[in-house]
Every structure is written in structure tokens, then in C-alpha cells.
PDB file of C-alpha atoms in Angstrom:
ATOM      1  CA  GLN C   1      70.136   3.442 -20.222  1.00 73.00           C
ATOM      2  CA  LYS C   2      72.031   4.889 -17.285  1.00 81.00           C
ATOM      3  CA  GLU C   3      75.158   6.888 -18.043  1.00 90.00           C
ATOM      4  CA  VAL C   4      77.125   4.809 -15.550  1.00 93.00           C
ATOM      5  CA  GLU C   5      76.432   1.157 -14.770  1.00 94.00           C
ATOM      6  CA  GLN C   6      77.812  -0.657 -11.752  1.00 94.00           C
ATOM      7  CA  ASP C   7      76.944  -4.100 -10.467  1.00 86.00           C
ATOM      8  CA  PRO C   8      75.424  -3.550  -7.011  1.00 83.00           C
ATOM      9  CA  GLY C   9      76.542  -6.946  -5.727  1.00 85.00           C
ATOM     10  CA  PRO C  10      76.659  -7.860  -2.929  1.00 92.00           C
ATOM     11  CA  LEU C  11      80.144  -9.258  -3.321  1.00 94.00           C
ATOM     12  CA  SER C  12      81.610 -11.432  -0.584  1.00 96.00           C
ATOM     13  CA  VAL C  13      85.208 -12.695  -0.658  1.00 96.00           C
ATOM     14  CA  PRO C  14      87.642 -14.205   1.855  1.00 97.00           C
ATOM     15  CA  GLU C  15      90.342 -12.139   3.489  1.00 97.00           C
ATOM     16  CA  GLY C  16      93.474 -11.906   1.355  1.00 97.00           C
ATOM     17  CA  ALA C  17      91.660 -12.289  -1.957  1.00 97.00           C
ATOM     18  CA  ILE C  18      92.077  -9.929  -4.886  1.00 97.00           C
ATOM     19  CA  VAL C  19      88.890  -7.952  -5.453  1.00 97.00           C
ATOM     20  CA  SER C  20      87.868  -6.531  -8.806  1.00 96.00           C
ATOM     21  CA  LEU C  21      85.174  -3.860  -8.995  1.00 97.00           C
ATOM     22  CA  ASN C  22      83.982  -2.456 -12.307  1.00 96.00           C
ATOM     23  CA  CYS C  23      81.896   0.240 -13.961  1.00 97.00           C
ATOM     24  CA  THR C  24      80.890   0.834 -17.533  1.00 97.00           C
ATOM     25  CA  TYR C  25      79.784   4.134 -18.968  1.00 96.00           C
ATOM     26  CA  SER C  26      78.213   5.486 -22.115  1.00 95.00           C
ATOM     27  CA  ASN C  27      79.341   9.123 -22.234  1.00 93.00           C
ATOM     28  CA  SER C  28      82.579   9.370 -24.229  1.00 93.00           C
ATOM     29  CA  ALA C  29      83.120  12.906 -22.870  1.00 92.00           C
ATOM     30  CA  PHE C  30      83.992  11.608 -19.397  1.00 92.00           C
ATOM     31  CA  GLN C  31      87.588  12.441 -18.542  1.00 91.00           C
ATOM     32  CA  TYR C  32      87.715  12.242 -14.748  1.00 90.00           C
ATOM     33  CA  PHE C  33      87.211   8.906 -13.056  1.00 93.00           C
ATOM     34  CA  MET C  34      86.935   8.397  -9.342  1.00 92.00           C
ATOM     35  CA  TRP C  35      86.333   5.635  -6.835  1.00 95.00           C
ATOM     36  CA  TYR C  36      84.721   6.382  -3.501  1.00 94.00           C
ATOM     37  CA  ARG C  37      84.470   4.171  -0.446  1.00 96.00           C
ATOM     38  CA  GLN C  38      81.440   4.469   1.795  1.00 95.00           C
ATOM     39  CA  TYR C  39      81.257   2.776   5.159  1.00 95.00           C
ATOM     40  CA  SER C  40      77.888   2.085   6.707  1.00 90.00           C
ATOM     41  CA  ARG C  41      76.244   5.233   8.094  1.00 85.00           C
ATOM     42  CA  LYS C  42      78.996   7.458   6.705  1.00 89.00           C
ATOM     43  CA  GLY C  43      79.445   9.799   3.757  1.00 91.00           C
ATOM     44  CA  PRO C  44      81.515   8.706   0.740  1.00 92.00           C
ATOM     45  CA  GLU C  45      85.247   9.355   0.859  1.00 90.00           C
ATOM     46  CA  LEU C  46      87.481   9.643  -2.189  1.00 89.00           C
ATOM     47  CA  LEU C  47      89.692   6.599  -2.621  1.00 92.00           C
ATOM     48  CA  MET C  48      91.239   6.831  -6.077  1.00 90.00           C
ATOM     49  CA  TYR C  49      91.268   9.348  -8.893  1.00 88.00           C
ATOM     50  CA  THR C  50      92.374   8.991 -12.504  1.00 89.00           C
ATOM     51  CA  TYR C  51      92.387  11.531 -15.262  1.00 86.00           C
ATOM     52  CA  SER C  52      91.801  10.155 -18.762  1.00 85.00           C
ATOM     53  CA  SER C  53      93.170   6.675 -19.477  1.00 83.00           C
ATOM     54  CA  GLY C  54      95.700   4.513 -17.729  1.00 84.00           C
ATOM     55  CA  ASN C  55      96.452   2.982 -14.387  1.00 91.00           C
ATOM     56  CA  LYS C  56      97.039   4.423 -10.983  1.00 93.00           C
ATOM     57  CA  GLU C  57      98.302   2.565  -7.957  1.00 95.00           C
ATOM     58  CA  ASP C  58      98.093   3.514  -4.299  1.00 94.00           C
ATOM     59  CA  GLY C  59      99.170   0.871  -1.843  1.00 96.00           C
ATOM     60  CA  ARG C  60      96.850  -2.119  -2.180  1.00 97.00           C
ATOM     61  CA  PHE C  61      94.544  -0.261  -4.568  1.00 97.00           C
ATOM     62  CA  THR C  62      94.868   0.012  -8.348  1.00 97.00           C
ATOM     63  CA  ALA C  63      92.512   1.979 -10.582  1.00 96.00           C
ATOM     64  CA  GLN C  64      92.360   1.299 -14.308  1.00 96.00           C
ATOM     65  CA  VAL C  65      90.601   3.239 -17.047  1.00 96.00           C
ATOM     66  CA  ASP C  66      90.008   1.879 -20.534  1.00 94.00           C
ATOM     67  CA  LYS C  67      88.380   4.673 -22.477  1.00 93.00           C
ATOM     68  CA  SER C  68      88.206   2.677 -25.692  1.00 93.00           C
ATOM     69  CA  SER C  69      85.935   0.173 -23.948  1.00 93.00           C
ATOM     70  CA  LYS C  70      84.307   2.753 -21.660  1.00 95.00           C
ATOM     71  CA  TYR C  71      85.242   0.585 -18.702  1.00 94.00           C
ATOM     72  CA  ILE C  72      86.897   1.343 -15.391  1.00 96.00           C
ATOM     73  CA  SER C  73      88.102  -0.983 -12.673  1.00 96.00           C
ATOM     74  CA  LEU C  74      89.283  -0.902  -9.086  1.00 97.00           C
ATOM     75  CA  PHE C  75      91.475  -3.729  -7.826  1.00 97.00           C
ATOM     76  CA  ILE C  76      92.079  -4.377  -4.150  1.00 97.00           C
ATOM     77  CA  ARG C  77      94.998  -6.671  -3.334  1.00 97.00           C
ATOM     78  CA  ASP C  78      95.371  -8.553  -0.068  1.00 97.00           C
ATOM     79  CA  SER C  79      91.853  -7.564   0.927  1.00 97.00           C
ATOM     80  CA  GLN C  80      91.180  -6.921   4.611  1.00 97.00           C
ATOM     81  CA  PRO C  81      87.955  -7.017   6.650  1.00 97.00           C
ATOM     82  CA  SER C  82      88.358  -3.235   7.028  1.00 96.00           C
ATOM     83  CA  ASP C  83      87.841  -2.967   3.252  1.00 97.00           C
ATOM     84  CA  SER C  84      84.218  -4.045   3.736  1.00 97.00           C
ATOM     85  CA  ALA C  85      82.193  -1.116   2.452  1.00 97.00           C
ATOM     86  CA  THR C  86      80.201   0.101  -0.522  1.00 95.00           C
ATOM     87  CA  TYR C  87      82.380   1.229  -3.422  1.00 97.00           C
ATOM     88  CA  LEU C  88      81.031   3.841  -5.803  1.00 95.00           C
ATOM     89  CA  CYS C  89      82.495   4.861  -9.125  1.00 95.00           C
ATOM     90  CA  ALA C  90      81.999   8.443 -10.297  1.00 92.00           C
ATOM     91  CA  MET C  91      82.827  10.272 -13.495  1.00 91.00           C
ATOM     92  CA  SER C  92      82.814  13.733 -14.937  1.00 88.00           C
ATOM     93  CA  ALA C  93      83.422  15.444 -18.235  1.00 86.00           C
ATOM     94  CA  GLN C  94      85.927  18.238 -18.761  1.00 80.00           C
ATOM     95  CA  GLY C  95      84.386  21.486 -17.566  1.00 76.00           C
ATOM     96  CA  ALA C  96      81.287  19.726 -16.259  1.00 76.00           C
ATOM     97  CA  GLN C  97      79.736  20.917 -13.056  1.00 74.00           C
ATOM     98  CA  LYS C  98      78.693  17.596 -11.645  1.00 79.00           C
ATOM     99  CA  LEU C  99      79.762  14.054 -11.006  1.00 85.00           C
ATOM    100  CA  VAL C 100      77.775  11.072 -12.228  1.00 89.00           C
ATOM    101  CA  PHE C 101      77.830   8.144  -9.828  1.00 91.00           C
ATOM    102  CA  GLY C 102      77.337   4.443 -10.296  1.00 93.00           C
ATOM    103  CA  GLN C 103      74.936   2.549  -8.038  1.00 92.00           C
ATOM    104  CA  GLY C 104      77.695   1.312  -5.765  1.00 93.00           C
ATOM    105  CA  THR C 105      78.905  -2.248  -5.087  1.00 95.00           C
ATOM    106  CA  ARG C 106      78.540  -3.604  -1.590  1.00 94.00           C
ATOM    107  CA  LEU C 107      81.690  -5.544  -0.670  1.00 96.00           C
ATOM    108  CA  THR C 108      82.225  -7.819   2.341  1.00 97.00           C
ATOM    109  CA  ILE C 109      85.627  -9.292   3.207  1.00 97.00           C
ATOM    110  CA  ASN C 110      85.249 -12.343   5.406  1.00 95.00           C
ATOM    111  CA  PRO C 111      87.980 -13.066   8.007  1.00 94.00           C
TER     112      PRO C 111
ATOM    113  CA  GLU J   1      89.508  20.328  11.194  1.00 83.00           C
ATOM    114  CA  ALA J   2      88.197  20.489   7.629  1.00 82.00           C
ATOM    115  CA  GLN J   3      84.642  19.258   7.541  1.00 91.00           C
ATOM    116  CA  VAL J   4      81.153  19.409   6.115  1.00 95.00           C
ATOM    117  CA  THR J   5      78.394  19.350   8.684  1.00 96.00           C
ATOM    118  CA  GLN J   6      74.730  18.562   8.149  1.00 97.00           C
ATOM    119  CA  ASN J   7      71.796  18.938  10.472  1.00 97.00           C
ATOM    120  CA  PRO J   8      69.710  17.177  11.431  1.00 97.00           C
ATOM    121  CA  ARG J   9      71.264  13.741  10.999  1.00 96.00           C
ATOM    122  CA  TYR J  10      67.902  12.016  11.307  1.00 96.00           C
ATOM    123  CA  LEU J  11      64.443  13.426  10.669  1.00 96.00           C
ATOM    124  CA  ILE J  12      60.977  11.921  10.584  1.00 97.00           C
ATOM    125  CA  THR J  13      58.252  14.221   9.335  1.00 96.00           C
ATOM    126  CA  VAL J  14      54.822  14.155   7.747  1.00 96.00           C
ATOM    127  CA  THR J  15      53.698  14.927   4.236  1.00 97.00           C
ATOM    128  CA  GLY J  16      53.458  18.624   3.486  1.00 96.00           C
ATOM    129  CA  LYS J  17      55.344  19.957   6.489  1.00 96.00           C
ATOM    130  CA  LYS J  18      58.111  22.257   5.260  1.00 97.00           C
ATOM    131  CA  LEU J  19      61.608  21.384   6.384  1.00 97.00           C
ATOM    132  CA  THR J  20      65.161  22.567   5.917  1.00 98.00           C
ATOM    133  CA  VAL J  21      68.337  20.505   6.076  1.00 98.00           C
ATOM    134  CA  THR J  22      71.356  22.654   6.762  1.00 98.00           C
ATOM    135  CA  CYS J  23      74.823  22.159   5.295  1.00 98.00           C
ATOM    136  CA  SER J  24      77.915  24.069   6.307  1.00 98.00           C
ATOM    137  CA  GLN J  25      81.583  23.803   5.300  1.00 96.00           C
ATOM    138  CA  ASN J  26      84.608  25.427   6.910  1.00 94.00           C
ATOM    139  CA  MET J  27      87.027  25.222   3.983  1.00 91.00           C
ATOM    140  CA  ASN J  28      85.982  28.285   1.981  1.00 91.00           C
ATOM    141  CA  HIS J  29      85.024  26.005  -0.922  1.00 91.00           C
ATOM    142  CA  GLU J  30      83.259  27.548  -3.869  1.00 90.00           C
ATOM    143  CA  TYR J  31      81.438  24.443  -5.078  1.00 91.00           C
ATOM    144  CA  MET J  32      78.721  22.786  -2.997  1.00 94.00           C
ATOM    145  CA  SER J  33      76.128  20.220  -3.936  1.00 94.00           C
ATOM    146  CA  TRP J  34      73.341  18.061  -2.585  1.00 96.00           C
ATOM    147  CA  TYR J  35      72.794  14.401  -3.379  1.00 95.00           C
ATOM    148  CA  ARG J  36      70.235  11.837  -2.456  1.00 96.00           C
ATOM    149  CA  GLN J  37      71.111   8.179  -2.132  1.00 94.00           C
ATOM    150  CA  ASP J  38      68.535   5.466  -2.679  1.00 92.00           C
ATOM    151  CA  PRO J  39      68.968   1.675  -2.835  1.00 86.00           C
ATOM    152  CA  GLY J  40      69.703   0.541  -6.367  1.00 81.00           C
ATOM    153  CA  LEU J  41      69.987   4.098  -7.667  1.00 85.00           C
ATOM    154  CA  GLY J  42      73.244   5.292  -6.144  1.00 86.00           C
ATOM    155  CA  LEU J  43      73.970   8.952  -5.543  1.00 90.00           C
ATOM    156  CA  ARG J  44      71.940  11.381  -7.619  1.00 92.00           C
ATOM    157  CA  GLN J  45      72.602  15.080  -7.664  1.00 92.00           C
ATOM    158  CA  ILE J  46      69.736  17.352  -6.613  1.00 96.00           C
ATOM    159  CA  TYR J  47      71.223  20.850  -6.857  1.00 95.00           C
ATOM    160  CA  TYR J  48      74.653  22.379  -6.979  1.00 93.00           C
ATOM    161  CA  SER J  49      76.173  25.804  -6.479  1.00 93.00           C
ATOM    162  CA  MET J  50      79.313  27.163  -8.096  1.00 90.00           C
ATOM    163  CA  ASN J  51      79.477  30.139  -5.738  1.00 90.00           C
ATOM    164  CA  VAL J  52      77.400  32.568  -3.698  1.00 92.00           C
ATOM    165  CA  GLU J  53      74.058  33.293  -5.363  1.00 92.00           C
ATOM    166  CA  VAL J  54      74.860  30.834  -8.189  1.00 91.00           C
ATOM    167  CA  THR J  55      72.825  27.643  -8.075  1.00 94.00           C
ATOM    168  CA  ASP J  56      71.637  25.184 -10.685  1.00 93.00           C
ATOM    169  CA  LYS J  57      69.582  22.040 -10.981  1.00 94.00           C
ATOM    170  CA  GLY J  58      71.108  18.598 -10.900  1.00 91.00           C
ATOM    171  CA  ASP J  59      69.455  15.420 -12.089  1.00 89.00           C
ATOM    172  CA  VAL J  60      66.553  15.223  -9.619  1.00 95.00           C
ATOM    173  CA  PRO J  61      65.611  18.770  -8.521  1.00 97.00           C
ATOM    174  CA  GLU J  62      61.817  18.363  -8.409  1.00 97.00           C
ATOM    175  CA  GLY J  63      60.391  19.100  -4.968  1.00 97.00           C
ATOM    176  CA  TYR J  64      63.554  20.751  -3.660  1.00 98.00           C
ATOM    177  CA  LYS J  65      64.883  24.263  -3.325  1.00 97.00           C
ATOM    178  CA  VAL J  66      68.279  25.586  -2.328  1.00 97.00           C
ATOM    179  CA  SER J  67      69.884  28.914  -1.579  1.00 95.00           C
ATOM    180  CA  ARG J  68      73.487  30.100  -1.327  1.00 96.00           C
ATOM    181  CA  LYS J  69      73.549  33.419   0.481  1.00 96.00           C
ATOM    182  CA  GLU J  70      76.885  32.757   2.157  1.00 96.00           C
ATOM    183  CA  LYS J  71      79.824  30.785   0.905  1.00 95.00           C
ATOM    184  CA  ARG J  72      79.876  28.359   3.794  1.00 96.00           C
ATOM    185  CA  ASN J  73      76.170  27.440   3.894  1.00 97.00           C
ATOM    186  CA  PHE J  74      73.999  25.607   1.389  1.00 98.00           C
ATOM    187  CA  PRO J  75      70.626  24.633   2.891  1.00 98.00           C
ATOM    188  CA  LEU J  76      68.266  22.179   1.208  1.00 98.00           C
ATOM    189  CA  ILE J  77      64.599  23.099   1.487  1.00 98.00           C
ATOM    190  CA  LEU J  78      61.642  20.780   1.044  1.00 97.00           C
ATOM    191  CA  GLU J  79      58.604  23.062   0.877  1.00 95.00           C
ATOM    192  CA  SER J  80      56.023  20.274   0.814  1.00 97.00           C
ATOM    193  CA  PRO J  81      57.722  16.936   1.469  1.00 97.00           C
ATOM    194  CA  SER J  82      56.210  13.760   0.069  1.00 97.00           C
ATOM    195  CA  PRO J  83      56.917  10.103   0.881  1.00 97.00           C
ATOM    196  CA  ASN J  84      58.965   9.683  -2.306  1.00 96.00           C
ATOM    197  CA  GLN J  85      61.483  12.089  -0.808  1.00 98.00           C
ATOM    198  CA  THR J  86      62.284   9.597   1.923  1.00 97.00           C
ATOM    199  CA  SER J  87      65.985   9.077   1.361  1.00 97.00           C
ATOM    200  CA  LEU J  88      69.533   9.550   2.617  1.00 97.00           C
ATOM    201  CA  TYR J  89      70.831  13.009   1.753  1.00 98.00           C
ATOM    202  CA  PHE J  90      74.452  14.101   1.437  1.00 97.00           C
ATOM    203  CA  CYS J  91      75.952  17.528   1.111  1.00 96.00           C
ATOM    204  CA  ALA J  92      79.383  17.867  -0.499  1.00 93.00           C
ATOM    205  CA  SER J  93      81.872  20.653  -1.076  1.00 92.00           C
ATOM    206  CA  SER J  94      85.055  21.218  -3.059  1.00 87.00           C
ATOM    207  CA  TRP J  95      86.863  23.925  -5.014  1.00 82.00           C
ATOM    208  CA  THR J  96      85.432  22.525  -8.255  1.00 75.00           C
ATOM    209  CA  PRO J  97      83.450  19.344  -9.046  1.00 69.00           C
ATOM    210  CA  THR J  98      86.588  17.576 -10.203  1.00 66.00           C
ATOM    211  CA  ARG J  99      89.089  19.049  -7.766  1.00 65.00           C
ATOM    212  CA  THR J 100      89.363  15.788  -5.955  1.00 58.00           C
ATOM    213  CA  ASP J 101      92.053  16.762  -3.481  1.00 58.00           C
ATOM    214  CA  THR J 102      89.549  19.016  -1.766  1.00 65.00           C
ATOM    215  CA  GLN J 103      86.383  17.014  -2.016  1.00 76.00           C
ATOM    216  CA  TYR J 104      84.416  16.354   1.139  1.00 88.00           C
ATOM    217  CA  PHE J 105      81.051  14.784   1.877  1.00 91.00           C
ATOM    218  CA  GLY J 106      78.970  15.417   4.949  1.00 94.00           C
ATOM    219  CA  PRO J 107      77.859  12.582   7.252  1.00 93.00           C
ATOM    220  CA  GLY J 108      74.377  12.344   5.744  1.00 96.00           C
ATOM    221  CA  THR J 109      70.809  13.119   6.799  1.00 97.00           C
ATOM    222  CA  ARG J 110      68.334  10.281   6.873  1.00 97.00           C
ATOM    223  CA  LEU J 111      64.884  11.661   6.105  1.00 97.00           C
ATOM    224  CA  THR J 112      61.629   9.776   6.466  1.00 97.00           C
ATOM    225  CA  VAL J 113      58.423  11.378   5.188  1.00 97.00           C
ATOM    226  CA  LEU J 114      55.252   9.679   6.416  1.00 96.00           C
TER     227      LEU J 114
END
């Protein structure tokens, strides 16, 4: 079993829709939770970061962490065609020297 | 401008021909790492370095070598490339693995081994 599971999609939604992206994990030591966005032919860029449990909001993006269920989510409100990208979740334990990534979900927002 | 650069961006080579992919960062970061990205498998860490002369294996180190002689550079070496090393490679740097405000990825190197 992989430490981090993420549905690879592809996911296609109309412009303006609310998008929900999710990851599950098995390592209860994970404390740092991140979402990266990767456009085609580009390197990943950090989108959202959460430490431990709870929610974090940044503009149209909301990240949620439920440590009891070992489940994290990224919500995108009022989705735009420019949000079309691959979204990767990543996690790390306290003091760890690496990040563990999910497979990435390919998202397309249709105008 | 803060950035991580990789060279080459694209490379086609043949089995067994040694190659080096260079990675350089201009932010004086201590932590650098290499990942490979394959369809359905996501990003997997190959090697990482906590500082000069300090390197360690990630999840998929077989067939790769690295060195960290200077803080800014972290080359990835494939001594005898094989077709299963055909992949998209990313270098990344930051102060620490979880110091997200200073985390940068390079643009990627697409390697094909025939």
C-alpha cells in the first residue's frame, strides 16, 4: 500500500464549478500537508500548506486536513480555465527529510 | 530572481552511456533533492542533500549517484543509464524539506534512454 493515495483522474468540470481534490494517507506521523499545482511542461509550485489539522483558506482555494481520518482535501471555488493543471498532494513528518507525494490529479476546467 | 535551473532540459541517450544532469540554485538553500516523475506514480524522491557533502538516499536511488561539493550545485549522475530510467526529473531546493515559504522546483529534465 502506498503511503499517500490520490485519485489520478482525469477530472473535467465546467468553469465556475466547485472542485474537490482529495488524498488519503497511512502514516499517522505526517504533520505537514501541502498541495502543489503543476502546469504542463513545468515544475510543481506550492499552492497551499497546512500544519497539523484544520482548514486554511487563500482566495478561491481552501485546504482541509482531517488527521483522524487521514484525509486531506483541496477545494477550488469559482474554478477558472487557468486552474487546469495537475494537482499533487505532499506530506511530511516532523523532522523528516523528505516529502511524500501523491500521484497527482489531472484537472481540466472547461470554458 | 530566485530560481532553480536544470540542464539539459531534454536529453535522448543510449543504454550505458554515462550522463550528468546539472542542478543549480541561487538562493543559498541548504536542502536540495532530486525527484523523478512517472505516469501513475507521481513524484518519487531519488536523493537528497541536507548540506555540502551531506547526501542520502530517497525512495528510488538505484542506478543514480549525486554529489554536493558546493552549496549551490547538486548534479544527478547516471553512470550506466537503462531504459527504465526514462522519466521526467526535477531538482528542488529549500531551507528545509518542510520550509515551504522557500521551496522551489526546477523546470524539469525529460530523459529518454534508448
